[in-house]
CSV table of C-alpha atoms in Angstrom, one decimal:
chain,number,residue,atom,x,y,z
A,152,MET,CA,0.1,0.0,0.0
A,153,LEU,CA,1.4,3.4,-0.9
A,154,LEU,CA,1.5,5.9,2.0
A,155,VAL,CA,1.4,9.6,1.3
A,156,PRO,CA,3.7,11.3,3.9
A,157,PRO,CA,1.7,13.7,6.0
A,158,LYS,CA,2.4,17.6,5.4
A,159,PRO,CA,4.4,19.4,7.9
A,160,ILE,CA,2.4,20.2,11.0
A,161,ASN,CA,3.2,23.9,10.4
A,162,THR,CA,1.4,23.9,7.0
A,163,ILE,CA,-1.7,21.9,8.4
A,164,THR,CA,-1.7,24.6,11.4
A,165,ILE,CA,-1.6,27.5,9.0
A,166,THR,CA,-4.3,26.1,6.7
A,167,ILE,CA,-6.7,25.5,9.6
A,168,MET,CA,-6.1,28.7,11.1
A,169,LEU,CA,-6.5,30.9,7.9
A,170,ALA,CA,-9.7,28.9,6.7
A,171,PHE,CA,-11.2,29.0,10.2
A,172,THR,CA,-10.4,32.8,10.4
A,173,PHE,CA,-12.1,33.4,7.0
A,174,PHE,CA,-15.3,31.6,8.2
A,175,LEU,CA,-15.4,33.7,11.3
A,176,ILE,CA,-14.9,36.8,9.2
A,177,PHE,CA,-17.7,36.2,6.8
A,178,PHE,CA,-20.2,34.6,9.2
A,179,SER,CA,-19.7,36.7,12.4
A,180,SER,CA,-19.0,40.1,10.9
A,181,GLY,CA,-21.5,42.5,9.6
A,182,PHE,CA,-19.2,43.7,6.8
A,183,LEU,CA,-20.6,41.3,4.4
A,184,HIS,CA,-24.4,41.4,3.4
A,185,PHE,CA,-25.1,38.5,0.9
A,186,PRO,CA,-28.2,38.9,-1.5
A,187,SER,CA,-31.1,36.8,-0.8
A,188,VAL,CA,-31.3,33.6,-3.0
A,189,SER,CA,-34.0,34.1,-5.6
A,190,PRO,CA,-35.9,31.2,-6.8
A,191,SER,CA,-36.1,32.6,-10.4
A,192,LEU,CA,-32.2,32.2,-10.9
A,193,PRO,CA,-31.4,30.0,-13.8
A,194,PRO,CA,-30.2,26.5,-13.0
A,195,ILE,CA,-26.4,25.8,-12.9
A,196,HIS,CA,-25.1,24.1,-15.8
A,197,HIS,CA,-23.0,21.3,-14.3
A,198,SER,CA,-21.5,20.4,-17.6
A,199,PHE,CA,-19.2,23.4,-17.5
A,200,THR,CA,-15.6,22.5,-16.6
A,201,LEU,CA,-12.4,24.4,-16.9
A,202,PRO,CA,-9.4,22.9,-18.7
A,203,SER,CA,-7.2,21.0,-16.3
A,204,ILE,CA,-4.1,22.5,-15.0
A,205,ASN,CA,-0.9,21.0,-14.0
A,206,SER,CA,-0.4,22.0,-10.4
A,207,SER,CA,3.3,21.1,-10.2
A,208,SER,CA,5.6,23.9,-8.8
A,209,ASP,CA,7.1,26.0,-11.3
A,210,PRO,CA,9.6,28.6,-10.6
A,211,PHE,CA,8.3,32.4,-11.2
A,212,THR,CA,11.1,34.2,-13.3
A,213,ASP,CA,9.4,36.4,-16.0
A,214,LEU,CA,6.1,37.9,-16.0
A,215,LEU,CA,5.5,38.0,-19.8
A,216,SER,CA,6.4,34.3,-20.1
A,217,SER,CA,3.9,33.5,-17.2
A,218,PHE,CA,1.1,35.3,-18.8
A,219,ARG,CA,1.7,33.5,-22.1
A,220,LYS,CA,1.7,30.1,-20.3
A,221,TRP,CA,-1.4,31.0,-18.4
A,222,ASP,CA,-3.1,31.8,-21.7
A,223,SER,CA,-2.0,28.7,-23.3
A,224,ARG,CA,-3.6,26.7,-20.6
A,225,VAL,CA,-6.7,28.5,-19.7
A,226,GLY,CA,-6.8,31.6,-21.9
A,227,CYS,CA,-9.7,33.7,-22.8
A,228,ASP,CA,-10.4,32.0,-26.2
A,229,LYS,CA,-10.4,28.5,-24.5
A,230,PHE,CA,-12.8,29.9,-21.7
A,231,ARG,CA,-15.3,31.2,-24.2
A,232,GLU,CA,-15.4,27.8,-25.8
A,233,LYS,CA,-16.1,26.2,-22.5
A,234,THR,CA,-18.7,28.7,-21.3
A,235,ASN,CA,-20.5,28.9,-24.6
A,236,GLY,CA,-22.3,32.0,-23.5
A,237,VAL,CA,-23.2,30.7,-19.9
A,238,LEU,CA,-22.5,33.4,-17.3
A,239,LEU,CA,-20.3,32.4,-14.6
A,240,ASN,CA,-22.3,33.8,-11.9
A,241,HIS,CA,-25.7,32.7,-13.2
A,242,SER,CA,-27.0,36.1,-12.5
A,243,LYS,CA,-30.5,37.2,-12.8
A,244,VAL,CA,-29.1,40.4,-14.6
A,245,VAL,CA,-26.6,40.1,-17.2
A,246,SER,CA,-23.4,41.5,-16.1
A,247,LEU,CA,-22.0,42.8,-19.4
A,248,GLN,CA,-23.6,44.6,-22.4
A,249,GLU,CA,-23.2,42.9,-25.8
A,250,PHE,CA,-20.6,44.7,-28.1
A,251,GLY,CA,-20.6,44.5,-31.7
A,252,GLY,CA,-23.6,43.8,-34.0
A,253,GLY,CA,-24.3,45.1,-37.4
A,254,CYS,CA,-23.5,48.4,-38.9
A,255,GLY,CA,-26.7,48.9,-40.7
A,256,GLY,CA,-28.3,51.0,-38.1
A,257,PHE,CA,-25.4,53.7,-38.4
A,258,GLU,CA,-26.7,57.0,-39.7
A,259,LEU,CA,-23.5,59.0,-39.3
A,260,ASN,CA,-19.9,58.5,-40.3
A,261,HIS,CA,-18.5,60.9,-37.6
A,262,VAL,CA,-19.5,61.8,-34.2
A,263,SER,CA,-18.2,64.5,-32.0
A,264,VAL,CA,-18.6,64.5,-28.1
A,265,LEU,CA,-17.9,67.8,-26.1
A,266,VAL,CA,-17.1,67.1,-22.6
A,267,LYS,CA,-18.7,70.0,-20.6
A,268,GLY,CA,-18.6,68.9,-17.0
A,269,TRP,CA,-16.1,66.6,-15.4
A,270,THR,CA,-14.1,65.9,-12.0
A,271,TRP,CA,-11.6,63.3,-13.1
A,272,ILE,CA,-11.7,62.8,-16.9
A,273,PRO,CA,-8.0,63.6,-18.0
A,274,ASP,CA,-7.3,66.1,-20.7
A,275,ASN,CA,-4.9,63.5,-22.5
A,276,LEU,CA,-8.3,61.7,-23.7
A,277,ASP,CA,-8.8,64.5,-26.1
A,278,ASN,CA,-8.3,62.9,-29.4
A,279,LEU,CA,-9.7,61.8,-32.7
A,280,TYR,CA,-10.6,57.9,-32.7
A,281,SER,CA,-11.3,55.5,-35.3
A,282,CYS,CA,-14.3,53.4,-34.1
A,283,ARG,CA,-16.0,50.3,-35.7
A,284,CYS,CA,-18.0,50.5,-38.8
A,285,GLY,CA,-15.7,53.1,-40.2
A,286,LEU,CA,-17.1,55.5,-37.9
A,287,SER,CA,-14.6,58.3,-36.6
A,288,CYS,CA,-15.1,59.9,-33.1
A,289,LEU,CA,-13.8,63.2,-31.8
A,290,TRP,CA,-13.8,63.4,-28.0
A,291,THR,CA,-12.5,66.9,-26.8
A,292,LYS,CA,-13.1,69.5,-24.0
A,293,SER,CA,-12.4,72.3,-26.6
A,294,ASN,CA,-15.6,74.4,-27.8
A,295,VAL,CA,-13.3,75.3,-30.9
A,296,LEU,CA,-12.7,71.9,-32.0
A,297,ALA,CA,-16.2,70.7,-31.4
A,298,ASP,CA,-18.1,73.7,-32.5
A,299,LYS,CA,-21.1,71.6,-33.7
A,300,PRO,CA,-21.1,68.7,-31.2
A,301,ASP,CA,-23.4,65.6,-31.5
A,302,ALA,CA,-23.4,65.1,-27.8
A,303,LEU,CA,-22.5,66.9,-24.6
A,304,LEU,CA,-20.9,64.8,-21.8
A,305,PHE,CA,-21.7,65.5,-18.3
A,306,GLU,CA,-19.5,63.5,-15.6
A,307,THR,CA,-21.3,64.1,-12.1
A,308,SER,CA,-22.2,67.8,-13.0
A,309,THR,CA,-25.9,68.1,-13.9
A,310,PRO,CA,-27.1,68.4,-17.7
A,311,PRO,CA,-29.4,71.5,-18.6
A,312,ILE,CA,-32.9,70.9,-17.7
A,313,GLN,CA,-34.0,71.3,-21.4
A,314,ARG,CA,-32.9,70.4,-24.7
A,315,ARG,CA,-34.2,72.3,-27.7
A,316,VAL,CA,-34.7,70.9,-31.1
A,317,GLY,CA,-31.4,70.6,-33.1
A,318,GLU,CA,-29.3,70.7,-30.0
A,319,PRO,CA,-26.7,68.1,-28.9
A,320,LEU,CA,-27.8,65.0,-26.9
A,321,ARG,CA,-27.1,65.2,-23.2
A,322,ALA,CA,-25.1,62.4,-22.1
A,323,TYR,CA,-24.8,61.9,-18.2
A,324,MET,CA,-22.1,59.7,-16.8
A,325,ASP,CA,-22.2,58.5,-13.2
A,326,LEU,CA,-19.6,55.6,-12.3
A,327,GLU,CA,-20.2,55.8,-8.4
A,328,ALA,CA,-21.7,52.7,-6.7
A,329,GLY,CA,-25.0,54.4,-5.8
A,330,ARG,CA,-25.4,55.3,-9.5
A,331,LYS,CA,-28.5,57.5,-10.0
A,332,ARG,CA,-29.8,59.1,-13.0
A,333,SER,CA,-29.9,63.0,-13.1
A,334,GLY,CA,-33.3,63.0,-14.8
A,335,ARG,CA,-32.2,65.3,-17.3
A,336,GLU,CA,-30.2,63.3,-19.7
A,337,ASP,CA,-31.0,61.6,-23.1
A,338,ILE,CA,-28.2,59.1,-22.6
A,339,TYR,CA,-27.2,57.5,-19.3
A,340,ILE,CA,-23.7,56.1,-18.8
A,341,SER,CA,-22.8,53.8,-15.7
A,342,TYR,CA,-20.8,50.7,-14.8
A,343,HIS,CA,-24.1,48.5,-14.8
A,344,ALA,CA,-25.2,46.6,-18.0
A,345,GLU,CA,-29.0,47.7,-17.3
A,346,ASP,CA,-28.2,51.4,-18.2
A,347,ASP,CA,-28.0,53.0,-21.6
A,348,VAL,CA,-24.3,52.6,-22.1
A,349,GLN,CA,-21.9,50.5,-19.8
A,350,SER,CA,-18.4,51.9,-18.9
A,351,THR,CA,-16.4,49.6,-16.7
A,352,TYR,CA,-13.1,50.5,-14.9
A,353,ALA,CA,-11.2,48.2,-16.9
A,354,GLY,CA,-10.1,50.9,-19.5
A,355,SER,CA,-6.4,51.6,-19.2
A,356,LEU,CA,-6.9,54.5,-21.6
A,357,PHE,CA,-8.0,56.6,-18.7
A,358,HIS,CA,-4.5,56.3,-17.2
A,359,ASN,CA,-2.2,56.4,-20.3
A,360,GLY,CA,0.1,58.9,-18.6
A,361,ARG,CA,1.1,56.3,-16.0
A,362,ASN,CA,4.2,54.2,-15.5
A,363,TYR,CA,3.4,50.7,-16.4
A,364,HIS,CA,6.9,49.3,-15.7
A,365,VAL,CA,6.4,46.0,-14.1
A,366,SER,CA,9.1,43.8,-12.3
A,367,ASN,CA,9.8,40.4,-13.7
A,368,THR,CA,10.7,39.2,-10.0
A,369,LYS,CA,8.5,38.8,-7.1
A,370,ASN,CA,9.3,39.5,-3.3
A,371,SER,CA,10.0,35.9,-1.7
A,372,ASP,CA,9.3,37.1,2.0
A,373,ILE,CA,6.7,39.8,1.8
A,374,LEU,CA,3.7,38.4,-0.3
A,375,VAL,CA,0.8,40.9,0.0
A,376,TYR,CA,0.5,44.5,-1.1
A,377,TRP,CA,-2.2,46.8,0.1
A,378,SER,CA,-2.7,50.5,-0.1
A,379,SER,CA,-5.6,52.4,1.1
A,380,SER,CA,-6.0,55.9,2.5
A,381,ARG,CA,-9.8,56.1,3.0
A,382,CYS,CA,-9.8,54.2,6.3
A,383,LEU,CA,-13.5,53.0,6.4
A,384,PRO,CA,-14.0,51.1,9.7
A,385,GLN,CA,-15.4,47.9,8.1
A,386,ARG,CA,-12.8,47.6,5.4
A,387,ASN,CA,-9.9,48.4,8.0
A,388,GLU,CA,-11.4,45.5,10.4
A,389,LEU,CA,-11.3,43.1,7.4
A,390,ALA,CA,-7.9,44.2,6.3
A,391,LYS,CA,-6.5,44.0,9.8
A,392,LYS,CA,-7.6,40.4,10.2
A,393,LEU,CA,-6.3,39.3,6.9
A,394,LEU,CA,-2.9,41.2,6.9
A,395,GLY,CA,-2.4,39.9,10.4
A,396,LEU,CA,-2.0,36.3,9.1
A,397,LEU,CA,0.0,37.2,5.8
A,398,PRO,CA,3.4,38.9,5.5
A,399,SER,CA,2.4,42.1,4.0
A,400,HIS,CA,3.2,45.7,3.3
A,401,SER,CA,0.6,48.5,3.7
A,402,PHE,CA,1.5,51.7,2.1
A,403,GLY,CA,-1.4,54.0,2.6
A,404,LYS,CA,-2.7,55.9,5.7
A,405,CYS,CA,-4.6,52.8,6.7
A,406,LEU,CA,-2.7,50.2,8.7
A,407,ASN,CA,0.5,51.6,7.5
A,408,ASN,CA,3.5,49.3,8.4
A,409,VAL,CA,6.2,50.6,6.2
A,410,GLY,CA,7.5,53.6,8.2
A,411,GLY,CA,5.2,56.3,7.0
A,412,LEU,CA,3.5,57.6,3.7
A,413,ASP,CA,5.0,57.9,0.2
A,414,MET,CA,7.7,55.0,1.0
A,415,ALA,CA,7.1,52.9,-2.0
A,416,LEU,CA,10.0,54.7,-4.1
A,417,SER,CA,12.4,54.0,-0.8
A,418,PHE,CA,11.7,50.3,-1.4
A,419,PHE,CA,11.6,50.3,-5.2
A,420,PRO,CA,13.7,53.2,-6.4
A,421,LYS,CA,13.7,51.9,-10.0
A,422,CYS,CA,10.1,52.6,-10.1
A,423,GLU,CA,10.6,56.4,-10.3
A,424,ASN,CA,8.9,57.8,-13.4
A,425,ASP,CA,10.6,61.2,-13.7
A,426,ALA,CA,13.3,62.2,-11.6
A,427,ASN,CA,12.8,65.8,-12.3
A,428,THR,CA,9.2,66.1,-11.3
A,429,LYS,CA,7.8,65.6,-7.7
A,430,PRO,CA,6.5,61.9,-7.7
A,431,LYS,CA,2.8,61.3,-7.3
A,432,TRP,CA,1.3,58.1,-6.0
A,433,TRP,CA,0.0,57.2,-9.5
A,434,ASP,CA,3.4,57.6,-11.0
A,435,HIS,CA,4.7,54.2,-9.6
A,436,LEU,CA,1.7,52.6,-8.2
A,437,HIS,CA,1.7,49.7,-10.9
A,438,CYS,CA,5.5,49.2,-10.7
A,439,ALA,CA,5.7,48.9,-6.8
A,440,MET,CA,2.6,46.8,-6.8
A,441,SER,CA,4.1,44.3,-9.4
A,442,HIS,CA,6.8,43.1,-6.9
A,443,TYR,CA,4.3,41.3,-5.0
A,444,LYS,CA,2.5,38.2,-5.5
A,445,PHE,CA,-0.8,39.2,-4.1
A,446,VAL,CA,-2.8,42.5,-3.8
A,447,LEU,CA,-5.6,43.0,-1.2
A,448,ALA,CA,-8.3,44.7,-3.0
A,449,ILE,CA,-11.5,45.7,-1.0
A,450,GLU,CA,-14.2,47.7,-2.5
A,451,ASN,CA,-15.9,50.6,-0.6
A,452,THR,CA,-19.3,48.6,-1.0
A,453,PHE,CA,-20.3,45.5,-2.3
A,454,THR,CA,-22.7,46.2,-5.0
A,455,GLU,CA,-23.5,44.2,-8.2
A,456,SER,CA,-21.2,45.1,-11.0
A,457,TYR,CA,-19.4,47.7,-9.2
A,458,VAL,CA,-15.9,46.5,-9.8
A,459,THR,CA,-13.3,49.4,-9.7
A,460,GLU,CA,-9.7,50.1,-10.2
A,461,LYS,CA,-8.8,48.5,-6.9
A,462,LEU,CA,-9.0,45.3,-8.9
A,463,TYR,CA,-7.8,46.2,-12.3
A,464,TYR,CA,-4.7,48.0,-11.1
A,465,ALA,CA,-3.5,44.5,-9.8
A,466,LEU,CA,-4.3,42.7,-12.8
A,467,ASP,CA,-2.5,45.4,-14.9
A,468,SER,CA,0.6,44.9,-12.7
A,469,GLY,CA,0.6,41.0,-12.9
A,470,VAL,CA,-0.5,40.6,-9.4
A,471,VAL,CA,-3.1,38.1,-8.2
A,472,PRO,CA,-5.9,40.2,-6.3
A,473,ILE,CA,-7.6,38.9,-3.2
A,474,TYR,CA,-10.8,40.4,-3.9
A,475,PHE,CA,-13.8,41.6,-1.8
A,476,GLY,CA,-16.5,43.4,-3.6
A,477,ALA,CA,-19.1,42.9,-6.4
A,478,PRO,CA,-20.7,39.5,-6.0
A,479,ASN,CA,-20.7,38.9,-9.7
A,480,VAL,CA,-16.9,39.9,-10.1
A,481,MET,CA,-16.1,36.7,-12.0
A,482,ASP,CA,-18.0,38.2,-15.1
A,483,PHE,CA,-15.6,40.9,-15.3
A,484,VAL,CA,-12.2,39.2,-15.2
A,485,PRO,CA,-10.2,36.5,-16.9
A,486,PRO,CA,-10.6,32.9,-15.6
A,487,HIS,CA,-8.3,31.9,-12.7
A,488,SER,CA,-6.9,35.4,-12.4
A,489,ILE,CA,-8.3,36.4,-8.9
A,490,ILE,CA,-9.0,34.9,-5.6
A,491,ASP,CA,-12.6,35.7,-4.8
A,492,GLY,CA,-13.0,36.5,-1.1
A,493,HIS,CA,-16.7,35.9,-1.2
A,494,PHE,CA,-16.2,32.2,-0.8
A,495,PRO,CA,-14.4,31.4,2.5
A,496,LEU,CA,-12.9,28.2,1.1
A,497,SER,CA,-10.7,30.5,-1.0
A,498,ALA,CA,-8.7,30.8,2.3
A,499,VAL,CA,-7.6,27.2,1.5
A,500,PHE,CA,-6.6,28.0,-1.9
A,501,VAL,CA,-4.6,30.8,-0.6
A,502,VAL,CA,-2.8,28.9,1.9
A,503,THR,CA,-2.0,26.0,-0.5
A,504,ILE,CA,-0.1,28.7,-2.6
A,505,LEU,CA,1.5,30.2,0.4
A,506,SER,CA,2.6,26.8,1.6
A,507,ASP,CA,4.2,25.7,-1.4
A,508,GLY,CA,5.7,29.1,-2.4
A,509,TRP,CA,6.4,30.9,0.9
A,510,GLN,CA,10.1,31.3,0.0
A,511,GLY,CA,9.4,32.3,-3.5
A,512,LYS,CA,9.8,29.0,-5.1
A,513,SER,CA,6.4,29.5,-7.2
A,514,ALA,CA,4.0,32.1,-8.0
């Protein structure tokens, strides 16, 4: 009879401790509010299976080669074939709007959008874009360039109460969790698929002036990155419990353990974007984050389809997010790319990775 040697006692102890802690966090804390189960939900398709993955340890040396290896095994093309249109979360509401379709309904060959009110939309988005079906699109904040716009865009600021015949359409965008129509728009843009136009936080075009240099190597001792400067009590409580169990660095105002604010460049001087300008946090965020294997990503609120940059920054940096947020998050990310904190058993998965790769042997 073949006897399998038991795991070292420290691995078993850590596994039990983390798994038990996750259960306590989820079932005794008021931080999570799970939606009630609806009998009208579609049945789960048990025939759906993901490609098998060789779980043998493989040393991490290069980020791009690791991405290519992942894509060859469970990449998006294979994933689409397997799902065959079935939603991962089996949600009552479709998470993503369909993109594409025919070009027959297009009445214009050029559209100009004049941005009238904004808080965060960067100036470097101003450009002439080539869109599908031969359509060209001008996006600008300049009244001179868009002297006869087809649409006026208002981001958080309220559109005019009336639109006269022949005047541009009023587009209103609200990407905050508690999305709410202004009541004065002709086109409503939000992060949710139920609204007129869906705009997710995944677009890196919004941040095209940032430093996207990423490290080819990962820390072998400190595994988890976290940075938050909006110290919400419930988020802090959850982060404190998790980070207390894992070797981690916290760079923000909340639970800071790296000796103060703005310390990332002290740890990773090669991440400096421009030596002649005063560094900003976004100048080196992706670069600093890329040195870690995991990023703790906790949304401000757990709202359906509200998946923000907290998740996508980590994916942009080649890091695995440990995510707490939208319950249908798996509809917004590639397969096997995140650890979904909604499922307490994910803790066991985390521990397996940590136990096998504690000294940087695998990623």
